[in-house]
Short mmCIF file of C-alpha atoms and ligand atoms in Angstrom, two decimals:
data_model
loop_
_atom_site.label_atom_id
_atom_site.label_comp_id
_atom_site.label_asym_id
_atom_site.label_seq_id
_atom_site.Cartn_x
_atom_site.Cartn_y
_atom_site.Cartn_z
CA MET A 27 14.30 -16.47 -23.72
CA LYS A 28 11.84 -18.62 -25.93
CA PRO A 29 12.05 -17.61 -29.40
CA LEU A 30 9.07 -15.62 -30.59
CA LYS A 31 6.04 -17.31 -32.91
CA PRO A 32 6.77 -15.68 -36.42
CA VAL A 33 3.17 -14.22 -36.10
CA VAL A 34 4.28 -12.16 -32.74
CA SER A 35 7.43 -11.18 -34.42
CA LEU A 36 5.70 -9.87 -37.46
CA MET A 37 3.01 -8.05 -35.41
CA LEU A 38 5.73 -6.48 -32.84
CA ALA A 39 7.88 -5.38 -36.05
CA ALA A 40 4.54 -3.73 -37.70
CA ALA A 41 3.59 -2.12 -34.01
CA SER A 42 7.52 -0.38 -33.89
CA VAL A 43 6.84 0.77 -37.84
CA ALA A 44 3.88 2.23 -37.03
CA LEU A 45 4.99 3.89 -33.88
CA SER A 46 7.93 5.54 -35.78
CA LEU A 47 6.92 6.18 -39.09
CA PRO A 48 5.78 9.80 -39.84
CA ALA A 49 2.42 10.83 -38.46
CA ALA A 50 1.08 11.39 -42.26
CA ALA A 51 2.31 7.88 -43.55
CA GLN A 52 0.51 6.27 -41.07
CA PHE A 53 -2.85 7.05 -42.58
CA ALA A 54 -3.63 6.34 -46.66
CA LYS A 55 -6.47 9.01 -46.34
CA PRO A 56 -7.81 11.73 -44.33
CA GLU A 57 -10.79 10.09 -42.99
CA ASP A 58 -8.63 7.30 -41.90
CA ALA A 59 -6.88 9.77 -39.57
CA ILE A 60 -10.22 11.25 -38.61
CA ARG A 61 -11.36 7.70 -37.65
CA TYR A 62 -8.28 6.40 -36.00
CA ARG A 63 -8.44 9.69 -33.59
CA GLN A 64 -12.12 9.71 -33.24
CA SER A 65 -11.99 5.66 -31.80
CA ALA A 66 -9.06 6.26 -29.66
CA MET A 67 -11.09 9.17 -27.82
CA THR A 68 -14.06 7.06 -27.94
CA LEU A 69 -11.94 3.56 -25.94
CA MET A 70 -10.33 6.54 -23.91
CA GLN A 71 -13.74 7.46 -22.73
CA ASN A 72 -14.74 4.49 -22.23
CA HIS A 73 -12.35 3.24 -19.85
CA PHE A 74 -12.30 6.51 -18.15
CA GLY A 75 -15.77 6.68 -17.58
CA ARG A 76 -15.32 3.37 -15.64
CA VAL A 77 -13.22 4.57 -12.98
CA ALA A 78 -15.33 8.28 -13.00
CA ALA A 79 -18.61 5.74 -12.33
CA MET A 80 -16.62 4.29 -9.43
CA ALA A 81 -15.33 7.61 -8.51
CA ALA A 82 -18.60 9.02 -8.35
CA GLY A 83 -20.22 5.50 -6.52
CA ARG A 84 -22.11 4.52 -9.08
CA VAL A 85 -21.02 1.24 -9.60
CA PRO A 86 -19.35 -0.92 -6.64
CA PHE A 87 -15.52 0.19 -6.35
CA ASP A 88 -13.46 -2.72 -7.54
CA ALA A 89 -9.54 -2.07 -7.59
CA LYS A 90 -8.28 -4.24 -9.90
CA VAL A 91 -11.13 -2.85 -12.42
CA ALA A 92 -10.50 0.69 -11.83
CA ALA A 93 -6.39 0.22 -12.16
CA ASP A 94 -7.17 -2.23 -15.56
CA ASN A 95 -9.33 0.52 -16.89
CA ALA A 96 -7.25 3.43 -15.62
CA ALA A 97 -4.34 1.91 -17.40
CA LEU A 98 -5.43 1.81 -20.67
CA ALA A 99 -7.18 5.10 -20.86
CA GLU A 100 -3.65 6.25 -19.97
CA THR A 101 -2.46 4.33 -22.78
CA LEU A 102 -5.45 5.92 -25.11
CA SER A 103 -4.72 9.17 -24.18
CA LYS A 104 -1.26 9.26 -26.09
CA LEU A 105 -2.98 8.05 -29.22
CA PRO A 106 -5.13 10.73 -30.84
CA TRP A 107 -2.27 13.79 -31.38
CA SER A 108 -0.52 12.13 -34.66
CA ALA A 109 -3.97 11.78 -36.58
CA PHE A 110 -4.57 15.57 -36.27
CA VAL A 111 -1.98 15.84 -39.73
CA GLU A 112 -2.78 18.33 -42.02
CA GLY A 113 -6.01 18.00 -44.52
CA THR A 114 -8.20 16.44 -41.40
CA ASP A 115 -9.60 19.57 -40.31
CA LYS A 116 -12.67 18.98 -42.48
CA GLY A 117 -14.72 16.21 -43.48
CA ALA A 118 -16.48 13.97 -40.44
CA THR A 119 -14.94 15.55 -37.74
CA LYS A 120 -15.81 18.16 -35.22
CA ALA A 121 -12.08 19.48 -34.85
CA LYS A 122 -11.59 23.62 -34.84
CA PRO A 123 -9.63 24.82 -37.03
CA GLU A 124 -7.83 26.42 -34.05
CA ILE A 125 -5.65 23.01 -33.45
CA TRP A 126 -3.86 24.08 -36.57
CA SER A 127 -3.68 27.69 -36.12
CA GLN A 128 -2.70 27.17 -32.46
CA GLU A 129 -0.43 24.28 -32.48
CA ALA A 130 1.00 25.00 -29.12
CA ARG A 131 -2.39 26.00 -27.35
CA PHE A 132 -3.33 22.50 -28.32
CA LYS A 133 -0.68 20.68 -27.78
CA GLU A 134 -0.32 21.87 -24.44
CA ALA A 135 -3.98 21.09 -23.61
CA ALA A 136 -2.99 17.56 -24.90
CA GLU A 137 -0.57 17.19 -22.74
CA LYS A 138 -1.96 18.01 -19.53
CA MET A 139 -4.99 15.79 -20.23
CA GLN A 140 -1.84 12.94 -20.91
CA GLY A 141 -0.67 14.14 -17.36
CA GLU A 142 -4.00 14.04 -15.85
CA MET A 143 -4.34 10.32 -16.70
CA GLY A 144 -1.02 9.27 -16.14
CA ARG A 145 -1.73 10.50 -12.46
CA LEU A 146 -5.41 8.70 -12.14
CA ALA A 147 -3.42 5.75 -13.63
CA GLN A 148 -1.11 6.05 -10.73
CA ALA A 149 -3.73 6.73 -8.30
CA ALA A 150 -5.68 3.25 -9.42
CA ARG A 151 -2.76 1.23 -9.51
CA GLY A 152 -2.35 2.46 -5.38
CA GLY A 153 -5.93 0.93 -5.03
CA ASN A 154 -7.47 3.74 -3.03
CA LEU A 155 -10.67 5.17 -3.77
CA ASP A 156 -10.10 8.58 -2.37
CA ALA A 157 -6.85 9.03 -4.25
CA ILE A 158 -8.78 7.83 -6.95
CA LYS A 159 -12.00 10.29 -6.64
CA SER A 160 -9.38 13.42 -6.29
CA ALA A 161 -7.49 12.61 -9.76
CA VAL A 162 -10.71 12.32 -11.47
CA GLY A 163 -11.98 15.65 -11.15
CA PRO A 164 -8.79 17.33 -12.69
CA THR A 165 -9.08 14.56 -15.64
CA ALA A 166 -12.18 14.83 -16.41
CA ALA A 167 -11.44 19.03 -16.45
CA SER A 168 -8.40 18.47 -18.56
CA CYS A 169 -11.04 16.60 -21.22
CA LYS A 170 -12.99 19.66 -21.12
CA ALA A 171 -10.95 22.50 -21.65
CA CYS A 172 -9.72 21.05 -24.94
CA HIS A 173 -13.07 20.26 -25.92
CA ASP A 174 -14.13 23.57 -24.91
CA ALA A 175 -11.36 25.15 -26.89
CA PHE A 176 -10.72 22.92 -29.74
CA TRP A 177 -14.10 21.10 -30.48
CA LYS A 178 -17.20 22.49 -32.11
C1 LIG B 3 -15.49 12.23 -19.75
C2 LIG B 3 -15.41 12.67 -21.45
C3 LIG B 3 -14.95 14.26 -21.65
C4 LIG B 3 -14.95 14.30 -20.17
C5 LIG B 3 -15.78 15.46 -19.62
C6 LIG B 3 -15.63 16.16 -18.31
O1 LIG B 3 -16.13 10.97 -19.71
O2 LIG B 3 -15.50 12.14 -22.89
O3 LIG B 3 -14.56 15.08 -22.32
O4 LIG B 3 -15.13 13.46 -19.44
O5 LIG B 3 -16.89 15.62 -20.57
O6 LIG B 3 -16.36 17.29 -17.74
#
């Protein structure tokens, strides 16, 4: 294998540190954690939305665009959770206190959504619009269920 450029090795090292750090140490300030999870949700909504628009027939179906966007949405669906750290229930957030008082329920809803995003990504990799259509509904429902319960 060709040796990696120093900058690339550095980025990989930084990424592996970020993923293995305890959640609280990932963020210098509570606002940073809030911004991080909001950014991840915004990006996820955008990439999921592009696939949902094709499933709804609002934009022409393009199998590669659907697969790429569903894969991004699946990856993004893993990111918000480490940012729900202590002390981030107030400030510029619509997160409900139930996230922390009913942690198991929140975790279950978050994992349900990640599972549905995974199934959507799998359907999109297969390139079949009907399979994508079948997966979009349950995925959107899992977004909504969590927002209804845990979002102001
Ligand atoms: C989205 C989004 C959600 C869900 C939900 C579906 O695109 O951001 O939270 O779909 O609105 O009902």
